Short mmCIF file of C-alpha atoms in Angstrom, two decimals:
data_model
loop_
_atom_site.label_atom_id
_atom_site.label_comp_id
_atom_site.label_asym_id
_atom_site.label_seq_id
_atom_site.Cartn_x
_atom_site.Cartn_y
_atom_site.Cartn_z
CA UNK A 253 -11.54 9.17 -26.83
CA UNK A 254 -8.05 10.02 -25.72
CA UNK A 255 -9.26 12.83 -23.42
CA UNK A 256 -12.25 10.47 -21.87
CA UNK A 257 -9.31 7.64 -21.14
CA UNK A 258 -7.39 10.11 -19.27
CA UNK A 259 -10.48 11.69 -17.32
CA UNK A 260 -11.34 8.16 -16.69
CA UNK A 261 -8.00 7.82 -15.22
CA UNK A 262 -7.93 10.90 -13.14
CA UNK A 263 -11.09 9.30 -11.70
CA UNK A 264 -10.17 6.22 -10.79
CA UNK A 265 -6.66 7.95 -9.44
CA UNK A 266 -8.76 10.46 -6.86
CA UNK A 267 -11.03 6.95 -5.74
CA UNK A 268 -7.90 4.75 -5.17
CA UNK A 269 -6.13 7.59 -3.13
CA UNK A 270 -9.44 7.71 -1.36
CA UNK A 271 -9.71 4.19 -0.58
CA UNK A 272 -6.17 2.98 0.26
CA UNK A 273 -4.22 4.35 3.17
CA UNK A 274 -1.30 6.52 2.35
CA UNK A 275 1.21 7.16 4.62
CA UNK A 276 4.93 8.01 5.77
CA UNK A 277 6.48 4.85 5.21
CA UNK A 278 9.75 5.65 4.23
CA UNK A 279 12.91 7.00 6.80
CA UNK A 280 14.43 10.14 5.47
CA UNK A 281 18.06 8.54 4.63
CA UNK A 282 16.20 5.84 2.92
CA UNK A 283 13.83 7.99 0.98
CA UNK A 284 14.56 8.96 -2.86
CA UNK A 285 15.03 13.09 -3.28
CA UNK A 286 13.00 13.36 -6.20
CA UNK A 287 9.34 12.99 -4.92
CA UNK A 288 7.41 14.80 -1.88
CA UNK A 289 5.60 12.21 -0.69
CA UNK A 290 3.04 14.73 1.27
CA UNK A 291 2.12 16.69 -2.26
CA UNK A 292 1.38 14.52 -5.28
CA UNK A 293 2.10 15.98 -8.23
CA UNK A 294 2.26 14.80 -11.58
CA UNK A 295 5.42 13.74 -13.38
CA UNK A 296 7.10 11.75 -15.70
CA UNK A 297 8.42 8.68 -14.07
CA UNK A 298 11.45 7.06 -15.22
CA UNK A 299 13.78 4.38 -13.99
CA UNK A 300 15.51 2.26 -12.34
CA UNK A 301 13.05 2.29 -9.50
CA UNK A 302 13.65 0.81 -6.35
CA UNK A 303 10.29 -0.24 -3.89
CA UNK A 304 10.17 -1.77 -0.16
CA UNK A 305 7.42 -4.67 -0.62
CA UNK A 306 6.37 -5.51 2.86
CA UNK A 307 4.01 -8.07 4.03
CA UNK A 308 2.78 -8.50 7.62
CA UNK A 309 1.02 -11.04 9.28
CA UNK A 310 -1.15 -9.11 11.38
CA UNK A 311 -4.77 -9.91 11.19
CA UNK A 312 -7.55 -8.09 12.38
CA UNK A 313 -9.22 -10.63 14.00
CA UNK A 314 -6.29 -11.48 16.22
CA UNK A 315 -4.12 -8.06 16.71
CA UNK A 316 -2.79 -9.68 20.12
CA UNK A 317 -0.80 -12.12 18.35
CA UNK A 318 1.75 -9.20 17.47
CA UNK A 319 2.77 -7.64 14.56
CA UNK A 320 5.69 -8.76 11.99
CA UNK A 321 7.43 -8.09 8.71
CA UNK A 322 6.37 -11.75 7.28
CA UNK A 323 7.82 -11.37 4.14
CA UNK A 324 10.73 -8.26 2.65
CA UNK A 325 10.89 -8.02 -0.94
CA UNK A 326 12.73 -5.30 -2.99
CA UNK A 327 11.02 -4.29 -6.10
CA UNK A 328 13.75 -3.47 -8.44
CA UNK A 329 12.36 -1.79 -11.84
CA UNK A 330 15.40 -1.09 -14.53
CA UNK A 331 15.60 1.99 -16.76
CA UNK A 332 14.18 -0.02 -19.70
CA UNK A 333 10.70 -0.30 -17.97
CA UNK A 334 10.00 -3.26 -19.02
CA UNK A 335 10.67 -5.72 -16.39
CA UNK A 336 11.02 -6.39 -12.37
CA UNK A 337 12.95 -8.10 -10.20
CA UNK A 338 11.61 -9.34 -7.09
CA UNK A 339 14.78 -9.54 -4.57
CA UNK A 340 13.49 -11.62 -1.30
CA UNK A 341 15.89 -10.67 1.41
CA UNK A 342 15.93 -13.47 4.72
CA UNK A 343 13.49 -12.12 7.68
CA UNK A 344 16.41 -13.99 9.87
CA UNK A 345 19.61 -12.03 8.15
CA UNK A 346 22.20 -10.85 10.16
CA UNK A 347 21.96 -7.09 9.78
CA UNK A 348 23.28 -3.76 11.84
CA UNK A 349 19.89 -1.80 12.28
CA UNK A 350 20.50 1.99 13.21
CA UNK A 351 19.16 4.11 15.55
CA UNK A 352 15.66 5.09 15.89
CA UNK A 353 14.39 7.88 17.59
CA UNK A 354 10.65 7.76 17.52
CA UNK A 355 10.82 4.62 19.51
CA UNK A 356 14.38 5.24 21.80
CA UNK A 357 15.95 2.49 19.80
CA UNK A 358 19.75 3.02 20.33
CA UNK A 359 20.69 0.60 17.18
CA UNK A 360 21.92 -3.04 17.47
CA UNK A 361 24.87 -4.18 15.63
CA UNK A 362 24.03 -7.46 14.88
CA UNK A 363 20.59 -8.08 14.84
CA UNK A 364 17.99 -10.44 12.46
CA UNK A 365 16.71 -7.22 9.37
CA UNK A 366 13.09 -9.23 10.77
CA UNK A 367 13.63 -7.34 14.23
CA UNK A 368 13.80 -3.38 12.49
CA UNK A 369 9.58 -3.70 11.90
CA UNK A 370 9.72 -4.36 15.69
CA UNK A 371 12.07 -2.08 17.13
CA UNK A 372 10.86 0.44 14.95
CA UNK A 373 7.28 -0.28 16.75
CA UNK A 374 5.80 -1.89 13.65
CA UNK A 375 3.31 -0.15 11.51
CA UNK A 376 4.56 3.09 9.83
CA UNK A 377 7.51 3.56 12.35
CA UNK A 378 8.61 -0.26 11.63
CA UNK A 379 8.84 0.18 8.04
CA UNK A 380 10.56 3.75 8.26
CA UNK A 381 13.59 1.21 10.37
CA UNK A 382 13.22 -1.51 7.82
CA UNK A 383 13.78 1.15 5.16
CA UNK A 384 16.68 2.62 6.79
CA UNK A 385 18.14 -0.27 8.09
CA UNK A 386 18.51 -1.95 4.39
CA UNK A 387 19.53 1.66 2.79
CA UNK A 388 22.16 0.96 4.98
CA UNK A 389 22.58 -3.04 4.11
CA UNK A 390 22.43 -1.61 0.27
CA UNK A 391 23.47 1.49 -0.15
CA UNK A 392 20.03 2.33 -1.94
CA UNK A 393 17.33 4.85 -1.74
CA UNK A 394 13.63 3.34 -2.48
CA UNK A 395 11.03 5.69 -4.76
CA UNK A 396 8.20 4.28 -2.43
CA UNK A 397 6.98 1.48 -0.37
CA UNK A 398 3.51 -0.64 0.52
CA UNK A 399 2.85 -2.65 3.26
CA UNK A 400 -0.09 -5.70 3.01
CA UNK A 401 -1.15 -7.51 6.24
CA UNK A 402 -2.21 -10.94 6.20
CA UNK A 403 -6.29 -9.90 5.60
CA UNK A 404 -5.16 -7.72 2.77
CA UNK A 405 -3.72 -10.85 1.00
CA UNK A 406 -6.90 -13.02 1.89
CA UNK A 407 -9.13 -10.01 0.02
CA UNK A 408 -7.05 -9.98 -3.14
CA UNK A 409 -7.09 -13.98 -3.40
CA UNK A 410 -10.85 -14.39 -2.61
CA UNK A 411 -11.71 -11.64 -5.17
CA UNK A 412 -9.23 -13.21 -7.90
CA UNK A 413 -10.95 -16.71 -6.95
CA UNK A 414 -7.80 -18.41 -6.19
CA UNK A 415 -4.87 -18.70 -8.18
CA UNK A 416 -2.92 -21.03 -10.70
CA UNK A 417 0.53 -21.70 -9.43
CA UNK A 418 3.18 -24.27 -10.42
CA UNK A 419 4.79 -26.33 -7.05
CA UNK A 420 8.35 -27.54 -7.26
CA UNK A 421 8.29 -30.09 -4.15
CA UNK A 422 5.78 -31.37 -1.42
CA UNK A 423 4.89 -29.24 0.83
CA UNK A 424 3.04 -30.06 3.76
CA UNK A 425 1.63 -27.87 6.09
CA UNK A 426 2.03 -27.01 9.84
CA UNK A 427 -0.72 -24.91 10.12
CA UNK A 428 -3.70 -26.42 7.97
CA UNK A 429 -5.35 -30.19 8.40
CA UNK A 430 -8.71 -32.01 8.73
CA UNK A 431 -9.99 -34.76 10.26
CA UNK A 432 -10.94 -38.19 9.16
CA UNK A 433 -14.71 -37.01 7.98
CA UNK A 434 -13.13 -33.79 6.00
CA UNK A 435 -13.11 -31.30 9.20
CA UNK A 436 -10.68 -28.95 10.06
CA UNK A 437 -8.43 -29.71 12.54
CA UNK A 438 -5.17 -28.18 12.83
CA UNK A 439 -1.88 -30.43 12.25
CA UNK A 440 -1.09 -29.92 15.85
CA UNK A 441 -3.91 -31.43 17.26
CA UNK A 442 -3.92 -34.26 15.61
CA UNK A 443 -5.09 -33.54 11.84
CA UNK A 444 -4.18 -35.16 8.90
CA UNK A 445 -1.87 -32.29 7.37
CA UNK A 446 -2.99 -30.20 4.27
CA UNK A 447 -0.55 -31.38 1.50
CA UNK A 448 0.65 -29.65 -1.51
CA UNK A 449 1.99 -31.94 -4.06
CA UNK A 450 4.65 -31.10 -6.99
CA UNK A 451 3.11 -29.68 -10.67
CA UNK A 452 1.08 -26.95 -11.38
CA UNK A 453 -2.66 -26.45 -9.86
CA UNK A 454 -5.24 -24.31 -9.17
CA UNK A 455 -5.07 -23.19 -5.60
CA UNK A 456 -8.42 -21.95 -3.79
CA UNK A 457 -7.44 -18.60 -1.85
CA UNK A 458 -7.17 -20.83 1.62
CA UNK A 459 -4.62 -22.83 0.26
CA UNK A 460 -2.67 -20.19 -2.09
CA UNK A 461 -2.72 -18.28 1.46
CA UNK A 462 -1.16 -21.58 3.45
CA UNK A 463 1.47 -22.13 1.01
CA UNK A 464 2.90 -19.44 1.02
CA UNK A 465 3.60 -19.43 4.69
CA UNK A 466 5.16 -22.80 4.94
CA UNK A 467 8.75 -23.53 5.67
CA UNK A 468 9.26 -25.31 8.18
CA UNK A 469 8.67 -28.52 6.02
CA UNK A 470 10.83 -27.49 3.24
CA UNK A 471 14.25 -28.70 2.73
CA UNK A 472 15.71 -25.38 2.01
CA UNK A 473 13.38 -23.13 4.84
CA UNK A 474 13.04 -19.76 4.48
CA UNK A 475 14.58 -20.12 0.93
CA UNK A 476 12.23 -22.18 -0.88
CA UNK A 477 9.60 -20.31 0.94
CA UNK A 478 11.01 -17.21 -0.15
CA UNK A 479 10.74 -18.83 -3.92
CA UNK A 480 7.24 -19.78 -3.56
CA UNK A 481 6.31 -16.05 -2.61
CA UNK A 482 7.67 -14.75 -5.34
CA UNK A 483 5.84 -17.37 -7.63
CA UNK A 484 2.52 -16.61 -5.99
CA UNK A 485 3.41 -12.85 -6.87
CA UNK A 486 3.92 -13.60 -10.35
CA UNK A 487 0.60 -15.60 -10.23
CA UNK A 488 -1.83 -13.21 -8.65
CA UNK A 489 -0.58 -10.72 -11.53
CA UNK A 490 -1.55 -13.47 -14.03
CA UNK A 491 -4.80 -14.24 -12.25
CA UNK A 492 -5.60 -10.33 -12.51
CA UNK A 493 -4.52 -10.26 -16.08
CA UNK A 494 -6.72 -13.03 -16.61
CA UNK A 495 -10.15 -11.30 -15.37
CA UNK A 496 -9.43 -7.92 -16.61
CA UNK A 497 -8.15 -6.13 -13.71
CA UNK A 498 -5.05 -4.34 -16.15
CA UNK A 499 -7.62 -3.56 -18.71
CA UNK A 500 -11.09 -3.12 -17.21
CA UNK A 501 -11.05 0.07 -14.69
CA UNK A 502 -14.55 -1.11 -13.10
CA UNK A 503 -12.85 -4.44 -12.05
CA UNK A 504 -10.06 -2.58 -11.10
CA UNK A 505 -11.95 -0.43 -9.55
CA UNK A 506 -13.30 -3.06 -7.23
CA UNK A 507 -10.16 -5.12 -6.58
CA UNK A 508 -8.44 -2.44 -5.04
CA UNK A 509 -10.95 -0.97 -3.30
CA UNK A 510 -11.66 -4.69 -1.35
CA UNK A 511 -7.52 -4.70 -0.66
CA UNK A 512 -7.63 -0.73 -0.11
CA UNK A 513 -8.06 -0.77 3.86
CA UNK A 514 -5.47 -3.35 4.62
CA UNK A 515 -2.92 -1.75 2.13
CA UNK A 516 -0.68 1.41 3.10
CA UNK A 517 1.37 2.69 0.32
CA UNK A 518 3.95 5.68 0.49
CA UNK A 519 4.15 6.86 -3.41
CA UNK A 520 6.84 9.70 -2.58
CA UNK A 521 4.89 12.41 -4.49
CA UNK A 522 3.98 10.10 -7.29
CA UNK A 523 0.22 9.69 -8.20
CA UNK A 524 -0.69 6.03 -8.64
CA UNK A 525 -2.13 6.91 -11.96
CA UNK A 526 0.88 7.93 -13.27
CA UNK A 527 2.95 4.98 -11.94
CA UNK A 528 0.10 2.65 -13.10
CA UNK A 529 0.73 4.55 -16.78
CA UNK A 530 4.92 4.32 -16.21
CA UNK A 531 4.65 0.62 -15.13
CA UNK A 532 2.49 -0.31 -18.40
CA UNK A 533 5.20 -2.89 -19.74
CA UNK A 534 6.12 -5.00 -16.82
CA UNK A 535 3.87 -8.16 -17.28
CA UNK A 536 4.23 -11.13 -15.32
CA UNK A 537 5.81 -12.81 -17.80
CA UNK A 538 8.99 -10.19 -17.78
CA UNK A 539 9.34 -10.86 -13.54
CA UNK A 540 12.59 -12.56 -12.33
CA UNK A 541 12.73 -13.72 -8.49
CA UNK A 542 15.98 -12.79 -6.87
CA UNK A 543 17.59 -14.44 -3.29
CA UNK A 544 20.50 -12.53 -1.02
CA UNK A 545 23.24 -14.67 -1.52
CA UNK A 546 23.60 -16.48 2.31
CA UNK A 547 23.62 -19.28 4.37
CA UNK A 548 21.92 -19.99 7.61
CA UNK A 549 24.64 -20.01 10.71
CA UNK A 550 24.36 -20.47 14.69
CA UNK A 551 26.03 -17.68 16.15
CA UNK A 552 25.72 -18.08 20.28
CA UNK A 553 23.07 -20.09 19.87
CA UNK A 554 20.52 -18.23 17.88
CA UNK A 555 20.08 -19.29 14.22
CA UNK A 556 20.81 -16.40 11.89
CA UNK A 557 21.17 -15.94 8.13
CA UNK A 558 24.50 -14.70 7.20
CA UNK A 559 25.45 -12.70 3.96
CA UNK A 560 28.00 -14.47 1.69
CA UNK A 561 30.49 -12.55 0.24
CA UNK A 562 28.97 -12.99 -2.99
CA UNK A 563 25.90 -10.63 -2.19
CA UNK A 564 28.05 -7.64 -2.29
CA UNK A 565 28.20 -7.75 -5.88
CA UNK A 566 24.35 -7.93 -5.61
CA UNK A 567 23.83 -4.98 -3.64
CA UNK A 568 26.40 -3.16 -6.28
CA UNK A 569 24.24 -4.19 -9.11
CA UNK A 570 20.73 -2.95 -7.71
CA UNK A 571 22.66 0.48 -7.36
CA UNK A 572 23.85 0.36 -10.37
CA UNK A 573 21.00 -0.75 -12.49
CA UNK A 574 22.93 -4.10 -13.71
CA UNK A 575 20.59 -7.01 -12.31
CA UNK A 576 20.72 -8.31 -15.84
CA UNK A 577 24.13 -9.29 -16.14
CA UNK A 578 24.54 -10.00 -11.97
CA UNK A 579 21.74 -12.59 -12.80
CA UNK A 580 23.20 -14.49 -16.01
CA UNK A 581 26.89 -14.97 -13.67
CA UNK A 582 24.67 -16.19 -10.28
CA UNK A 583 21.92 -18.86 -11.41
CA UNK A 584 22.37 -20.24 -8.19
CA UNK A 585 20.45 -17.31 -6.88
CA UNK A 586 17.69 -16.67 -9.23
CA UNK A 587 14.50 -17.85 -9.26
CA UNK A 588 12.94 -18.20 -13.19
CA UNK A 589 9.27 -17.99 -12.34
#
């Protein structure tokens, strides 16, 4: 039985590689020695692990309408194994981003971290700046990195049937309404806005999908938006715990294959079976949602987010492996899930 579960594996291992698009994702500075990320080869994977989450809200539909880093998390797994931390760092936070020689990009000194995917010309080359632009901000190297565009998300929600996620405040939406007989008609036309009101509900994907991009009707911004992404994380993993995906390899099997072609992943010479394996105990129940300790500023006249001094203490403890006790002396920052 033993041997069948791990040929089973292998399987499934060779079909995902097959079906979701691996790439160079990572900058060389930024890039963790250990793995080659152009030969996979097995190994035993221990922690603290460090991963660029990026989400972009390019659709395929409308590739005209540009190309950006919606959404930056850092995936911060400890030595224990058993837990994550989701750190959200501000798309408008007031960064120096270096150099970049595939595009002619002479670095910027002060700059928003959302403008590296850009200058870096988005795609592969824009996550290869973000990468090196927060190895910088951190002093950190990541063990691998995955970017999801906007129809990647809409795949993995339609195929979990929606989601069941708990709302702290109203949220209304800018980008969603209908009409006085039920029709859609967008907000700024004229619609009656889609609203999203406090407690815990069952979201259809359309709606998980608009909530998540609000802030603009939030009283914190980018903050509580940056909150509610990390929440809708933590539910999609319940969701997929809930029909089988961890345990069941032929729903598995199909999940990622519908997500596969809008998902690029750099594994740094890890195979995803063995990560899968290594990652066994980290259930959505052991996640903890992190914020960059900041405040939004005007600085000649263009509305940044600046670092407090506070997050240097934050950075120290994602080097250092101590999120635990960093997040038991800042509250303020932390984001129970």
């Amino acid at each position: 039985m033993s041997g069948t579960a791990v040929a089973g594996v292998s399987i499934l291992s060779r079909r995902y590689t097959a079906n979701i698009h691996q790439s160079t994702l990572l900058g060389d500075n930024s890039r963790a020695g250990a793995g080659n990320a152009d030969e996979p080869q097995h190994t035993d994977i221990k922690g603290p692990l460090n991963f660029l989450l990026l989400g972009s809200d390019l659709r395929a539909l409308d590739p005209q309408d540009g190309q950006r880093s919606d959404s930056i998390i850092i995936l911060h797994i400890p030595a224990t194994m058993d837990r994550a931390y989701l750190l959200s760092v501000p798309r408008d936070l007031r960064v120096r981003i270096p150099a970049f020689a595939t595009t002619g990009f002479r670095g910027v000194s002060h700059e928003k971290i959302n403008g590296a995917f850009q200058y870096g010309g988005g795609g592969e080359g824009g996550v290869q700046l973000l990468s090196e632009t927060l190895h910088e901000l951190l002093g950190i190297q990541f063990d691998g990195a995955a970017i999801v565009n906007f129809d990647g998300f809409k795949a993995a929600v339609d195929l979990l049937g929606g989601v069941d996620m708990c709302i702290d405040q109203k949220v209304t939406s800018i980008h969603v309404g209908f009409d006085d007989k039920g029709n859609y008609l967008s907000p700024d036309r004229g619609g009656h806005p889609q609203v999203y009101e406090p407690g815990c509900h069952h979201l259809e994907p359309w709606q998980a999908l608009d909530l998540v991009r609000q802030r603009k009707s939030l009283p914190n911004g980018d903050y509580d938006r940056q909150k509610n992404q990390q929440k809708f994380i933590r539910a999609m993993l319940n969701r997929a715990k809930e029909k089988g995906l961890t345990t069941n390899p032929i729903a598995a099997d199909k999940f990622i294959r519908a997500i596969g072609q809008a998902l690029t992943v750099d594994l740094n010479g890890m195979q995803l079976a063995d990560l899968m394996f290594a990652l066994r105990n980290v259930s959505p129940d052991n996640l903890m949602g992190l914020q960059v300790p900041s405040e939004p500023q005007d600085i000649g006249g263009i509305s940044y987010v600046v670092a407090l001094p506070e997050s240097e203490a934050l950075y120290k403890a994602v080097r250092e492996d101590l999120l635990d006790s960093w997040s038991v002396e800042n509250p303020t920052w932390v984001n129970h899930m």
